[in-house]
Short mmCIF file of C-alpha atoms in Angstrom, two decimals:
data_model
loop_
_atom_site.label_atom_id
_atom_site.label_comp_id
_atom_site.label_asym_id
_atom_site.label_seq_id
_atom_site.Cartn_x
_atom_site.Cartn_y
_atom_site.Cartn_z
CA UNK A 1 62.86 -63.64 25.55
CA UNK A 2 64.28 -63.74 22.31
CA UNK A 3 68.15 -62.96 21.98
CA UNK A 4 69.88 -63.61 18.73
CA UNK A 5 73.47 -63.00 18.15
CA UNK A 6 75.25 -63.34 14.58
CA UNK A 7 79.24 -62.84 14.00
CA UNK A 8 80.68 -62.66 10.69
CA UNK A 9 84.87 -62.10 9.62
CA UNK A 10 84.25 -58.82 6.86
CA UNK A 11 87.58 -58.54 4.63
CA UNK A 12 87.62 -54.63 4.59
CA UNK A 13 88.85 -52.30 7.49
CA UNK A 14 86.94 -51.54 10.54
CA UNK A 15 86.23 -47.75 10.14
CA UNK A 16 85.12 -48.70 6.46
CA UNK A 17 82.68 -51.54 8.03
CA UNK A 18 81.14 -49.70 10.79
CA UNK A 19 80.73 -46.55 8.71
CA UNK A 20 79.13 -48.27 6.06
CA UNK A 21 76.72 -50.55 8.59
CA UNK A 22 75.71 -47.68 11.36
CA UNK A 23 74.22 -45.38 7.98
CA UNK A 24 70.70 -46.42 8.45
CA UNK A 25 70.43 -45.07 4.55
CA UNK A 26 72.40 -48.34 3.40
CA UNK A 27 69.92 -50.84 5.76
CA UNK A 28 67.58 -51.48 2.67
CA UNK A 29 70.53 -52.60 0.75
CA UNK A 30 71.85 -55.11 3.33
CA UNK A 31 69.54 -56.29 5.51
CA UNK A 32 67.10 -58.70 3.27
CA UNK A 33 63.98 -58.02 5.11
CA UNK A 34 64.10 -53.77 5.02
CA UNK A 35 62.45 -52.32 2.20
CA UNK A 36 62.73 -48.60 3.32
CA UNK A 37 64.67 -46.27 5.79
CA UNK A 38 63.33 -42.84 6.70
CA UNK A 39 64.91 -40.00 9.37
CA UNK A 40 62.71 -38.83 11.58
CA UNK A 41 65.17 -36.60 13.14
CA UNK A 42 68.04 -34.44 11.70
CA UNK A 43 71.14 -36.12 10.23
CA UNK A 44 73.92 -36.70 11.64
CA UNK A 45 73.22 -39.74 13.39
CA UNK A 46 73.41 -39.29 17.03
CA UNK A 47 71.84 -40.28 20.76
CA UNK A 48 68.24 -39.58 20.17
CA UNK A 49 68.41 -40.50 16.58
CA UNK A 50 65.18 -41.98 14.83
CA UNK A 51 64.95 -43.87 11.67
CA UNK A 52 61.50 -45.38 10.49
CA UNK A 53 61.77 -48.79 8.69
CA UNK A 54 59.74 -50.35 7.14
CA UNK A 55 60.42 -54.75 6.53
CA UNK A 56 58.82 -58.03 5.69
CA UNK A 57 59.49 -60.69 8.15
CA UNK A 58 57.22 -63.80 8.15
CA UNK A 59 55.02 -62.78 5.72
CA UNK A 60 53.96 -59.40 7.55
CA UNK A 61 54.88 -56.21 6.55
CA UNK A 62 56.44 -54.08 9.51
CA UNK A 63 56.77 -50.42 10.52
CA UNK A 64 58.42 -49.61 13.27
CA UNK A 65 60.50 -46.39 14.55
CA UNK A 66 63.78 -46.72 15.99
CA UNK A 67 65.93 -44.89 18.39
CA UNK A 68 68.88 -44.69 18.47
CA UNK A 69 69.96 -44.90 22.49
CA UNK A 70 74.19 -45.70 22.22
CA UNK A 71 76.42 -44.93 19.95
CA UNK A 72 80.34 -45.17 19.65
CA UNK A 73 81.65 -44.30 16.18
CA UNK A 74 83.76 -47.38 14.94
CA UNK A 75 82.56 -49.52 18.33
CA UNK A 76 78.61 -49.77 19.02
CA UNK A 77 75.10 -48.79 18.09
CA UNK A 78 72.21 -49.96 19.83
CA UNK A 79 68.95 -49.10 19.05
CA UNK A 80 65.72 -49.89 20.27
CA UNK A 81 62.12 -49.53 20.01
CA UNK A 82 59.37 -50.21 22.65
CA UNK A 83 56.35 -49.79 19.59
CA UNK A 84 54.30 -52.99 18.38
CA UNK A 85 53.96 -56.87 19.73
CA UNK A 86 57.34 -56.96 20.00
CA UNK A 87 59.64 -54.47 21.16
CA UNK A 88 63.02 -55.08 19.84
CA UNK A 89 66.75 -53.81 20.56
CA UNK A 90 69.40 -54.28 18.11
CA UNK A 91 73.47 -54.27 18.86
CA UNK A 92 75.94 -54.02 16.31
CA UNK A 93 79.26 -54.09 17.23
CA UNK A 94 82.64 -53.89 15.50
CA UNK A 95 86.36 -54.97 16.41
CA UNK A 96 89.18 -54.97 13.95
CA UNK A 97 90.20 -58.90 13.72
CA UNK A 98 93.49 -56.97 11.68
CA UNK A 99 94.02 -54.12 9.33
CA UNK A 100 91.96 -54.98 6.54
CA UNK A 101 89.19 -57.51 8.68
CA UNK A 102 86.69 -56.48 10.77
CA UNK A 103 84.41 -58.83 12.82
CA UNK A 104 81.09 -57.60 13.29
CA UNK A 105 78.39 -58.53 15.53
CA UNK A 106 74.42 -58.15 15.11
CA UNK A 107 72.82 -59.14 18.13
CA UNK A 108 68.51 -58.57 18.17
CA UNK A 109 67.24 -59.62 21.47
CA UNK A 110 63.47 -58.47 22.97
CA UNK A 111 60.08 -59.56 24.56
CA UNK A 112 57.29 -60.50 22.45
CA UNK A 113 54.32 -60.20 24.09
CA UNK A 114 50.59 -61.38 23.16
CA UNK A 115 50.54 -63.64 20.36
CA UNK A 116 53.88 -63.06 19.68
CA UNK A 117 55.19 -64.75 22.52
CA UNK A 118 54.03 -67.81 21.67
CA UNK A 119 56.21 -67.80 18.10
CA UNK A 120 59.14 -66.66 19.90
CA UNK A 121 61.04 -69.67 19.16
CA UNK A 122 60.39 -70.14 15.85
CA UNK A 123 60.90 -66.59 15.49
CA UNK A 124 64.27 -66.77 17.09
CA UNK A 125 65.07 -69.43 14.55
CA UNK A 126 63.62 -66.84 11.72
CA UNK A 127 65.83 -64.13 13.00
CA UNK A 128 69.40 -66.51 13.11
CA UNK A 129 68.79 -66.92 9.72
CA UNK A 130 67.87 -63.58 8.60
CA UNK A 131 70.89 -62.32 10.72
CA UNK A 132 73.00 -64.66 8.97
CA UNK A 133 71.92 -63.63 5.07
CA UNK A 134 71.87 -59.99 6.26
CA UNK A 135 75.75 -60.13 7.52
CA UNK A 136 76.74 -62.66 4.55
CA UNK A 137 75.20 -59.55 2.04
CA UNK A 138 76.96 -57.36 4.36
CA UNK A 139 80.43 -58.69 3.48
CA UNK A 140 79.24 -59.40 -0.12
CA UNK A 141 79.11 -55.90 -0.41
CA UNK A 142 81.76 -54.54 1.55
CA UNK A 143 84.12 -57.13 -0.04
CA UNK A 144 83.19 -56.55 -3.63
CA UNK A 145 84.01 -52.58 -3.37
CA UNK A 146 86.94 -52.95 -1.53
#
């Protein structure tokens, strides 16, 4: 099992934050390893939602589909896909630390299987750190166009 959880302190208010985060149409320009985001349902985003991406993470290029299965405007989005070696879920979270600071949380957690499973801690250690420059270019940006 691989579960990785990231917190990071954004300077900008919470509605601003989650807003910004839970549009998979801004993932490319935050999360280092997406190159591409693509609906495969109808916009708004919703229960049910699906959003093709497209990444490089350790060396491979990925394509995966996911769904969007919880979702509470301002509080938490999970999504999850069951496609591939390693079926992933992925947990962001949001809770205002004040008026003007939000902390959020990014939590991926799955279970590789095959030859995945075997790289699951070094992928683990992969993902902390990928977490970490996503939510650090995550605040960059929020921060800067405050």
């Amino acid at each position: 099992m691989v579960d990785v959880v990231t917190k990071r302190n954004i300077h900008s208010p919470l509605e601003r934050v989650a807003e910004y985060a839970a549009n998979p149409d801004n993932a490319p320009e935050w999360y280092v390893n997406i190159q591409s985001a693509e609906w495969k349902t109808e916009k708004p985003l919703s229960v049910g939602s699906q959003i093709a991406f497209k990444a490089q993470f350790l060396g491979r290029e990925l394509a995966y589909v996911y769904e969007i299965v919880e979702y509470i405007a301002g509080e938490k989005m999970i999504m999850r896909t069951a496609q591939g070696p390693f079926p992933m879920e992925t947990t962001y979270t949001w809770e205002a630390v004040d008026e003007n600071t939000t902390q959020m949380t990014l939590r991926n957690r799955g279970n590789p299987t095959g030859f995945s499973k075997m790289a699951a801690p070094i992928m683990s250690a992969m993902m902390r750190k990928a977490n970490k420059k996503d939510l650090d270019k995550l605040k960059n940006i929020l921060e800067i166009n405050s």
